[in-house]
Short mmCIF file of C-alpha atoms in Angstrom, two decimals:
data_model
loop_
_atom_site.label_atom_id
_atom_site.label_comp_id
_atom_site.label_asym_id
_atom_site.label_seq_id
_atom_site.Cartn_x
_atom_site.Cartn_y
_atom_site.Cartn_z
CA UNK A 1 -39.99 56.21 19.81
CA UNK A 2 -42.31 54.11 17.59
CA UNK A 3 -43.63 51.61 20.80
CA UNK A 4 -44.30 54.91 22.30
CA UNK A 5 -46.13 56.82 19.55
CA UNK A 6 -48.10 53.78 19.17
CA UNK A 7 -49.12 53.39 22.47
CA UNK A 8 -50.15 56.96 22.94
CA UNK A 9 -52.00 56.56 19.81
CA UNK A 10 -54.04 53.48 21.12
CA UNK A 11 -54.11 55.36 24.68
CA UNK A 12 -55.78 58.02 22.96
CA UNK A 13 -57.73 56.93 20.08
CA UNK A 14 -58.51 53.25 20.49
CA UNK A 15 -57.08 52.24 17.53
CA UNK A 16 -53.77 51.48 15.80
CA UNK A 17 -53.11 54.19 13.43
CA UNK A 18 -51.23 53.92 10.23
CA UNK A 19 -47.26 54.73 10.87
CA UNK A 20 -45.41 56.89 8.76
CA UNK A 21 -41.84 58.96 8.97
CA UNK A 22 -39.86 61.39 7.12
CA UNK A 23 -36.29 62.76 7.96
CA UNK A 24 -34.03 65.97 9.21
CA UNK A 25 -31.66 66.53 7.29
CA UNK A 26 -27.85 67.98 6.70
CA UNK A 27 -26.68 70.12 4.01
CA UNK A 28 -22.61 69.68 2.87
CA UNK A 29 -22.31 72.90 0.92
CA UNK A 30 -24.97 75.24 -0.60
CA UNK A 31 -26.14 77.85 1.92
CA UNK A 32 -28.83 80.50 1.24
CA UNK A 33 -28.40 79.44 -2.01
CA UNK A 34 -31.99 78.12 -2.65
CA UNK A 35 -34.01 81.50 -2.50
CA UNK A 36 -31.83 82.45 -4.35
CA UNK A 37 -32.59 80.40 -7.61
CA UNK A 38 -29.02 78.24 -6.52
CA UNK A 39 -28.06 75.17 -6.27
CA UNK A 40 -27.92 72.80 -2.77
CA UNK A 41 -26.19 69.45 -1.75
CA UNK A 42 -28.38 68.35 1.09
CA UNK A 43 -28.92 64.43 2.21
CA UNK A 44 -31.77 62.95 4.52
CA UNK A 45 -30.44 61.69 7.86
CA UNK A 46 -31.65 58.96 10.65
CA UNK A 47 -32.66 61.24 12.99
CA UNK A 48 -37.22 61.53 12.10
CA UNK A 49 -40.46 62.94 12.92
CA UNK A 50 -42.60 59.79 13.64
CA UNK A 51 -46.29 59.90 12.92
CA UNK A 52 -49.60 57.75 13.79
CA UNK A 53 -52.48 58.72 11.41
CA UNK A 54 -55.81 57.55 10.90
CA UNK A 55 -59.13 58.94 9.52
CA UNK A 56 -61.61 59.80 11.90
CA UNK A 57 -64.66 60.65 9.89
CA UNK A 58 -65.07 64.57 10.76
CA UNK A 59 -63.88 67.38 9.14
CA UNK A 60 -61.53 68.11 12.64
CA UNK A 61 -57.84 67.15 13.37
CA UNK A 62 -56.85 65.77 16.52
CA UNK A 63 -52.86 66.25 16.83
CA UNK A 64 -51.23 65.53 19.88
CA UNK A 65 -47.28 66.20 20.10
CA UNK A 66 -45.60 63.57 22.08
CA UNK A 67 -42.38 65.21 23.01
CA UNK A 68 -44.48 68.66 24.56
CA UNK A 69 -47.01 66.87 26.18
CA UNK A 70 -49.40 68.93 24.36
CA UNK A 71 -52.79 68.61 22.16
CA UNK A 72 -54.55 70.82 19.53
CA UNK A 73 -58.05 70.54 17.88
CA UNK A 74 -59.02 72.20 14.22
CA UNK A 75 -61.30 72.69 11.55
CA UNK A 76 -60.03 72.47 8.27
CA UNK A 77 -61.14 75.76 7.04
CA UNK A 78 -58.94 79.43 6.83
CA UNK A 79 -60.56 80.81 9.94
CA UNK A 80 -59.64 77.44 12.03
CA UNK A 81 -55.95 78.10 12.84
CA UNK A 82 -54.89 76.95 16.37
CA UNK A 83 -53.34 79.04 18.47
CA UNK A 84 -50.65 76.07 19.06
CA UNK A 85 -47.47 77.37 17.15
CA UNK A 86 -46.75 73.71 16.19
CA UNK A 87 -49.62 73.28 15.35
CA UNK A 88 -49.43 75.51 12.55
CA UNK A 89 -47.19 73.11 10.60
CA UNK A 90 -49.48 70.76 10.50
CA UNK A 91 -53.00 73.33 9.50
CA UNK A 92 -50.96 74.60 6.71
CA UNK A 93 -49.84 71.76 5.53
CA UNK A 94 -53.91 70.54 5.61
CA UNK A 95 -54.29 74.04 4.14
CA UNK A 96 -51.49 74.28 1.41
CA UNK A 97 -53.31 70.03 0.31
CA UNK A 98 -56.99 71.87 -0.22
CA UNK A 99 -55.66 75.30 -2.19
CA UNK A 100 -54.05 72.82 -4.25
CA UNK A 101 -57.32 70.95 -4.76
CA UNK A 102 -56.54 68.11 -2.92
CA UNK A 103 -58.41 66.56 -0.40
CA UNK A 104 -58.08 66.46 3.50
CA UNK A 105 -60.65 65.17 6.02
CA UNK A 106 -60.33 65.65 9.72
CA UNK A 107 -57.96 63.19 11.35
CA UNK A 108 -56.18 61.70 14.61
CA UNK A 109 -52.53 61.94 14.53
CA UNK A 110 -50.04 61.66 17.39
CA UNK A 111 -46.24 62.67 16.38
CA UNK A 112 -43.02 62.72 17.84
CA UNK A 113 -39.30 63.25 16.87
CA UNK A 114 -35.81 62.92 17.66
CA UNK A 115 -34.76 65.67 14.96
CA UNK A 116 -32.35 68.00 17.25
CA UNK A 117 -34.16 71.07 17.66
CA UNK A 118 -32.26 74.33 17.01
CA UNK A 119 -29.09 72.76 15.25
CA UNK A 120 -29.80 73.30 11.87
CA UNK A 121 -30.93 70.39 10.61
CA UNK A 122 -35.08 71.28 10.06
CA UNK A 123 -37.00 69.50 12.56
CA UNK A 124 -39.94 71.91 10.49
CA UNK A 125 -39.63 70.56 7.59
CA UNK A 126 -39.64 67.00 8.80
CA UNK A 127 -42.51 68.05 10.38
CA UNK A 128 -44.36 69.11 7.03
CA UNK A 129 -43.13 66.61 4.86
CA UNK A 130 -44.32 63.29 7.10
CA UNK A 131 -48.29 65.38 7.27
CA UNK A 132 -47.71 66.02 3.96
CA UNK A 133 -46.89 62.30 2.87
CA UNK A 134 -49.13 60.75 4.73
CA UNK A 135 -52.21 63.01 3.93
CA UNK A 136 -51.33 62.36 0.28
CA UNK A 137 -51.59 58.59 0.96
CA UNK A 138 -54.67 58.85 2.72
CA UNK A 139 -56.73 60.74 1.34
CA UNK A 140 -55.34 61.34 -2.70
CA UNK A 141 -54.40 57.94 -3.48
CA UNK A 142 -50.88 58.91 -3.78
CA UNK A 143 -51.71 61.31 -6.49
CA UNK A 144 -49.89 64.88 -5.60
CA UNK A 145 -46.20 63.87 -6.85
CA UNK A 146 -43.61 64.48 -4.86
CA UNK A 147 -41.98 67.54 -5.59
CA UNK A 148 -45.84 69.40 -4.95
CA UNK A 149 -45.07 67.31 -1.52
CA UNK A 150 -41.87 69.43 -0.76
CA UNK A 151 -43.90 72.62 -2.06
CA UNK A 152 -46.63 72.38 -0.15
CA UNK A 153 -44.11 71.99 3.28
CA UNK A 154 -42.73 75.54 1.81
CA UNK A 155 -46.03 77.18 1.22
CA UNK A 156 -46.64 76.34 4.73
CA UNK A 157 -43.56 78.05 6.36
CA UNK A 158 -44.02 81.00 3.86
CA UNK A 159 -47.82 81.31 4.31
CA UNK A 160 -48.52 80.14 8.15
CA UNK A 161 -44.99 80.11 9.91
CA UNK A 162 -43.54 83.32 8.55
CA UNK A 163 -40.28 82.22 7.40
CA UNK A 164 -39.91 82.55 3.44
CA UNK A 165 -37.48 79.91 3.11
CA UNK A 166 -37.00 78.49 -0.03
CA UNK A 167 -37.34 74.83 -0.99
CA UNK A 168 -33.75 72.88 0.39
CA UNK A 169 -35.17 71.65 3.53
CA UNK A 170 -38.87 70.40 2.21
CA UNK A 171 -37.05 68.73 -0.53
CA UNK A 172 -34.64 66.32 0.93
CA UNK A 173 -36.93 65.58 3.34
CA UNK A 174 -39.28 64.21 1.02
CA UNK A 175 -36.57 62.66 -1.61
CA UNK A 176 -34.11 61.54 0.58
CA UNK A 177 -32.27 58.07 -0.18
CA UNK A 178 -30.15 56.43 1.80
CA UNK A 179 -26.41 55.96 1.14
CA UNK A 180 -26.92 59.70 -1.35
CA UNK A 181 -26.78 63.39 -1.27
CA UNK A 182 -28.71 65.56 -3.63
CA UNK A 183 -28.07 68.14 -5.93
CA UNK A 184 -30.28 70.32 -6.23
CA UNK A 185 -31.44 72.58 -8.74
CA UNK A 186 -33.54 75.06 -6.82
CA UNK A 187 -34.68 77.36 -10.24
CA UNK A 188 -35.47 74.10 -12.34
CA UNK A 189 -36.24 71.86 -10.40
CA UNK A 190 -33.65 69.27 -11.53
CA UNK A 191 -31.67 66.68 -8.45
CA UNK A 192 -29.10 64.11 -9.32
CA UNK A 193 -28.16 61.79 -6.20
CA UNK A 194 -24.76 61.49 -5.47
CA UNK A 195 -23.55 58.26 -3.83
CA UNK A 196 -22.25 59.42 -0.53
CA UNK A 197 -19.87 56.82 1.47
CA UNK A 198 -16.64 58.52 1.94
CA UNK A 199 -13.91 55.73 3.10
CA UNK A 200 -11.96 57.06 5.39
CA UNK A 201 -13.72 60.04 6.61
CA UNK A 202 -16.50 60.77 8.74
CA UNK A 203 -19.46 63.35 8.84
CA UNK A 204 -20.49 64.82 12.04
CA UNK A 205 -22.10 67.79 13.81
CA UNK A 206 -21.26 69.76 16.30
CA UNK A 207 -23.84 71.38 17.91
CA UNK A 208 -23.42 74.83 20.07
CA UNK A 209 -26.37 74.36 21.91
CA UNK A 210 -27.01 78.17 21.16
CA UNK A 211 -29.66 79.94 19.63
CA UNK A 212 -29.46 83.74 19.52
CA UNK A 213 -32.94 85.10 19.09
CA UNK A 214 -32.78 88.65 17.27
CA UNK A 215 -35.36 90.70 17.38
CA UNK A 216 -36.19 90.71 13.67
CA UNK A 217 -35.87 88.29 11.34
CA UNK A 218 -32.37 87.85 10.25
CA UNK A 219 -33.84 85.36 7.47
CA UNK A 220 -36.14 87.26 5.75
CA UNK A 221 -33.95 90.41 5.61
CA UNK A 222 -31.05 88.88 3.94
CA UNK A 223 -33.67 87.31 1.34
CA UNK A 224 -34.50 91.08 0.52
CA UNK A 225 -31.05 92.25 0.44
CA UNK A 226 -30.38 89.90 -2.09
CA UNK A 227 -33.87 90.24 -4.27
CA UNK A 228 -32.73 94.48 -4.36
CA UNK A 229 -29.67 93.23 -5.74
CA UNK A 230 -30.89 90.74 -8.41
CA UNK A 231 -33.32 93.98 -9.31
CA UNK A 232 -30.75 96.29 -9.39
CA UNK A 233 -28.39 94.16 -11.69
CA UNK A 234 -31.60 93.38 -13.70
CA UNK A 235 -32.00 89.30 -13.18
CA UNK A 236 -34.32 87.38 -11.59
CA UNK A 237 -32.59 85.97 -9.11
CA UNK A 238 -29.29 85.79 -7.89
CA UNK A 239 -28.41 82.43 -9.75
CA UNK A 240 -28.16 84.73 -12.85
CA UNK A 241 -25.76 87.12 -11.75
CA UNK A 242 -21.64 87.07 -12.09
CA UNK A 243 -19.21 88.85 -9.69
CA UNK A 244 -18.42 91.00 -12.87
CA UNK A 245 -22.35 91.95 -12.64
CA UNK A 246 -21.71 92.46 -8.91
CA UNK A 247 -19.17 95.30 -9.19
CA UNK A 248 -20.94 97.23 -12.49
CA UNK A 249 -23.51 98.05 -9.62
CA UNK A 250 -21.38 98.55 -6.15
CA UNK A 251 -21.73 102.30 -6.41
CA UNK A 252 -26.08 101.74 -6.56
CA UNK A 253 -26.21 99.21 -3.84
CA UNK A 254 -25.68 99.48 -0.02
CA UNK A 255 -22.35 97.81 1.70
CA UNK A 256 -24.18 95.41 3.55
CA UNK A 257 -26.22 94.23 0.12
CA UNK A 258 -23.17 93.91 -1.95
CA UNK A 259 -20.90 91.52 0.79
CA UNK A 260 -25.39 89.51 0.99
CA UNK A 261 -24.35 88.97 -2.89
CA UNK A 262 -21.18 88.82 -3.11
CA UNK A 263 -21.27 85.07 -0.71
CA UNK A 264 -24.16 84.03 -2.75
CA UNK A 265 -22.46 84.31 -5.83
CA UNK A 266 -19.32 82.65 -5.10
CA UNK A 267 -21.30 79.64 -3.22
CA UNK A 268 -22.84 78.78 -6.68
CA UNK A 269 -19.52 77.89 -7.61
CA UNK A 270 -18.43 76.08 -4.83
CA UNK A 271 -21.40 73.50 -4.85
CA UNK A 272 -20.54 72.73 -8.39
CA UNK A 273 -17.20 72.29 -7.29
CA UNK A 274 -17.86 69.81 -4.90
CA UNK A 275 -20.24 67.66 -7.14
CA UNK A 276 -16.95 67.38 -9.40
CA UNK A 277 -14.61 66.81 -6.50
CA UNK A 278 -16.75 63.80 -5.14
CA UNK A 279 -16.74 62.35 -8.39
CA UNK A 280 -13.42 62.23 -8.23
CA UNK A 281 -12.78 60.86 -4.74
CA UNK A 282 -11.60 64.20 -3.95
CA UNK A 283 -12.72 64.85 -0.47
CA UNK A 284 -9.70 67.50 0.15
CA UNK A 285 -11.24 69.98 -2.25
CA UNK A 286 -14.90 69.54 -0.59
CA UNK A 287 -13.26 70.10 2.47
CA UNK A 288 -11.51 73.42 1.37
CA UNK A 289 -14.74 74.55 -0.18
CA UNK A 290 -16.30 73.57 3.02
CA UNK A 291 -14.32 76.22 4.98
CA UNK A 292 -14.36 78.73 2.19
CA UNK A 293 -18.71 78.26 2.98
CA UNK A 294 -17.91 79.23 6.70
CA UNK A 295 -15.83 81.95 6.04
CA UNK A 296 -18.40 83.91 3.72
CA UNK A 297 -21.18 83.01 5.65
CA UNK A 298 -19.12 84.38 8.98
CA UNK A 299 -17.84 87.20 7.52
CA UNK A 300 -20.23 88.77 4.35
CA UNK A 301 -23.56 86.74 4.89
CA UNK A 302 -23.11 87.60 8.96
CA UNK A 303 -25.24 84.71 9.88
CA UNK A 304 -22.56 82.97 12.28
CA UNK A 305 -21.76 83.54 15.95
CA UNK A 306 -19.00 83.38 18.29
CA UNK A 307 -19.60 79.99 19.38
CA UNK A 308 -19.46 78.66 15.79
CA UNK A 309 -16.30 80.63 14.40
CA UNK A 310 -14.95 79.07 17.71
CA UNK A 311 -15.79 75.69 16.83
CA UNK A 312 -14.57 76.06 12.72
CA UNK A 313 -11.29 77.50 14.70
CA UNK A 314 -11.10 74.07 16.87
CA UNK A 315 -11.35 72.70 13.46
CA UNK A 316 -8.69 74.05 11.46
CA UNK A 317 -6.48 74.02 14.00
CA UNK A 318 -7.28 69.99 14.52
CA UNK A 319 -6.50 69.50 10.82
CA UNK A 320 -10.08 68.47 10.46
CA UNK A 321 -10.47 68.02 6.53
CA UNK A 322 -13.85 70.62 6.39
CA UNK A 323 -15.80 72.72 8.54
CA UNK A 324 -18.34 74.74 8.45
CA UNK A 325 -21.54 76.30 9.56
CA UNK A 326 -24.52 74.59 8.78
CA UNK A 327 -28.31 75.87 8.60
CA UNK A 328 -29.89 79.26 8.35
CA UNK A 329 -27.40 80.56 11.33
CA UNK A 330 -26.78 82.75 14.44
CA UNK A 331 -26.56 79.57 16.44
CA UNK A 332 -27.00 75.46 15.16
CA UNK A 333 -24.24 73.30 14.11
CA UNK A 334 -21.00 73.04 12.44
CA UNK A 335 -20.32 70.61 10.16
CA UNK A 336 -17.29 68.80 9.76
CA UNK A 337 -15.49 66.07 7.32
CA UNK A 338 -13.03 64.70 9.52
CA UNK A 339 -10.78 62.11 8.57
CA UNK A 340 -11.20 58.87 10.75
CA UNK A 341 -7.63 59.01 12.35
CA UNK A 342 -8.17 62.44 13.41
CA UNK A 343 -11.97 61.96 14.72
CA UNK A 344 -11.65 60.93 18.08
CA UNK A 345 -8.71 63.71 18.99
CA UNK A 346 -10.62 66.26 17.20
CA UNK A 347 -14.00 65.36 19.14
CA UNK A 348 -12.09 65.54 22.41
CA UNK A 349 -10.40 68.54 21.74
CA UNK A 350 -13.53 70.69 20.59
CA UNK A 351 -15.44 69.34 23.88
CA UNK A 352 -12.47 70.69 26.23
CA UNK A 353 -11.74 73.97 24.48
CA UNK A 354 -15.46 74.79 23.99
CA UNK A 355 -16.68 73.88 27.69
CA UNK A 356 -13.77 75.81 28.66
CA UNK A 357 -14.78 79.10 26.83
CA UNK A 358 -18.82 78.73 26.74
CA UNK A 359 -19.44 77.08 29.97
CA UNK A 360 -21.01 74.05 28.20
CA UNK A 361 -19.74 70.79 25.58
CA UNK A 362 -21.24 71.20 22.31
CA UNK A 363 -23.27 68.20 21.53
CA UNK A 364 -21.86 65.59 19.05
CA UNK A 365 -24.46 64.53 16.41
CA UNK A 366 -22.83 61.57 13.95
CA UNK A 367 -24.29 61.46 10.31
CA UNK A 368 -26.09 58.54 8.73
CA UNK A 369 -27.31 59.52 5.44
CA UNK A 370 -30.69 57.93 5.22
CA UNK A 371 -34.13 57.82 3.33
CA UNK A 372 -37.02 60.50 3.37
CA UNK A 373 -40.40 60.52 3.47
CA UNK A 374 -42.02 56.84 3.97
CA UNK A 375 -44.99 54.64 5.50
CA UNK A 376 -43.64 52.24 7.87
CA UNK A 377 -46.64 50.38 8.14
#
């Protein structure tokens, strides 16, 4: 992917570029959880957006995407947005550096990735976080730290994609380090790595190959279910509230708001129980609290799908250690801490069943837990 990028680059431009790359990433436990003031346990993985760069001494961007065969052209001011729906990751990002009173100067970039699209694991972000790195190195001497970095990728999906996602994704993309998950303190601020090399076990993905497009946005509603019932118990978020709080207000709140909250609440807990159980070696608790995840998101948060619950089924049934869904939902990924014994039987069994149901083998995506945002030359 790098030869290539390169050579288009040169193709293109006449020139070398400078190369940088940040990551996709996974998530073990913590779903939802950051708009909602939570906490998350997310890690960088080896699967990138790559990026050429260089200055080109105009205030317009030249950004060709590789992988669609496809250019866009822009100014750098508000009324310059392309029409290119990629290409708005990449103006707001430019956008997000100037409110912020950085600087940006127009630019040729040529980008690919091999981030799987649509499983969960936020080819966006990637997306924002290498533009955002590698405008901060070119044109601010380094000098936005690197939490703005993850801010500005969210500013950009809030204020030019229209997904108000919180900051999960943007942030391990930008801190990732190899070998390490993150916890994540989503209201503070705050991350402790956690080493991450489980002997004995393997992480991997299973990926539906499904993506059910509703009609609204299933994201952004169940952010507002649970901001009416943060205001309706009387905290800011969501992160404040106990299940005790929960039920003083059942009577005020609608059925559907009270199961939003109810998962939230009890997935605070469970990422704190995790960081404690991998401390202690103990990957059978993670793995319970992994399907625990699954079953509120399935059944209270309503963010799964058929194809998923199928797949967590496959799972348990397997004796997989934990499964669950992974990502903002109604299609994606599961994903699964499988003990190494019980990989290869498990892998074979959830491609038979699953081709045999949906007409289709879900695609197998192994984990490497790997570094963020970087300049590879």
């Amino acid at each position: 992917m790098e030869k290539e990028i390169r050579d288009e680059f040169k193709k293109r431009f006449n020139s070398d570029g400078i190369m940088y790359a940040s990551s996709g990433r996974i998530n073990l436990i913590g779903e939802h959880t950051d708009y909602n003031g939570g906490f998350v346990f997310p890690g960088a993985v080896d699967k990138c957006i790559m990026l050429a760069i260089e200055p080109n001494g105009t205030e317009i961007v030249n950004a060709y995407a590789l992988d669609l065969k496809e250019e866009a052209s822009f100014g750098l001011e508000e009324k310059d947005i392309p029409s290119q729906q990629w290409a708005h990751y990449i103006f707001g990002v430019c956008r997000e550096i100037i409110k912020r009173g950085g600087v940006v100067k127009g630019f040729n970039a040529v980008f690919a990735g091999n981030v799987p699209l649509g499983a969960g694991m936020s080819s966006s972000a990637a997306l924002e976080s290498t533009f955002a790195f590698a405008l901060n190195d070119l044109f601010n001497n380094n000098t936005i730290e690197k939490f703005e970095l993850a801010r500005i990728g969210q500013s950009t999906e809030h204020n030019y994609c229209g997904v108000k996602c919180g900051i999960m994704d943007q942030f391990a993309s930008v801190f990732g380090k190899k070998g390490n998950l993150m916890r994540l303190d989503c209201r503070s601020g705050e991350f402790e790595y956690f080493p991450f090399n489980p002997k004995g076990y393997k992480l991997v993905l299973l990926d539906s190959k499904v993506k059910h497009e509703l009609v609204d946005s299933p994201y952004n509603r169940r952010r507002e279910s649970c901001e009416r019932v943060a205001a309706t118990i009387g905290v800011e978020t969501l992160r404040d509230a106990s299940f005790e709080d929960l039920e003083k207000v059942k009577d005020k709140i609608s059925e559907e708001d009270y199961k939003r909250a109810r998962y939230v609440i009890g997935e605070k807990q469970r990422v704190l129980d995790v960081c404690e159980a991998l401390k202690n070696g103990d990957y059978e608790t993670v793995g319970a609290r992994m399907y625990e995840t699954h079953e509120g998101l399935s059944k209270d948060y309503e963010v799964s799908c058929v194809e998923l619950d199928y797949l967590n089924d496959i799972a348990r049934e397997m004796g997989v250690t934990g499964s669950r869904i992974m990502g903002g939902g109604f299609g994606g990924c599961t994903i699964n801490l499988v003990k190494d014994e019980k990989y290869d039987a498990f892998i074979a069994s959830a491609k038979e069943k699953f081709a045999k149901k949906f007409g289709h083998e879900p695609r197998v995506i192994d984990v490497v837990i790997s570094d963020g945002a970087r300049k590879l030359s």
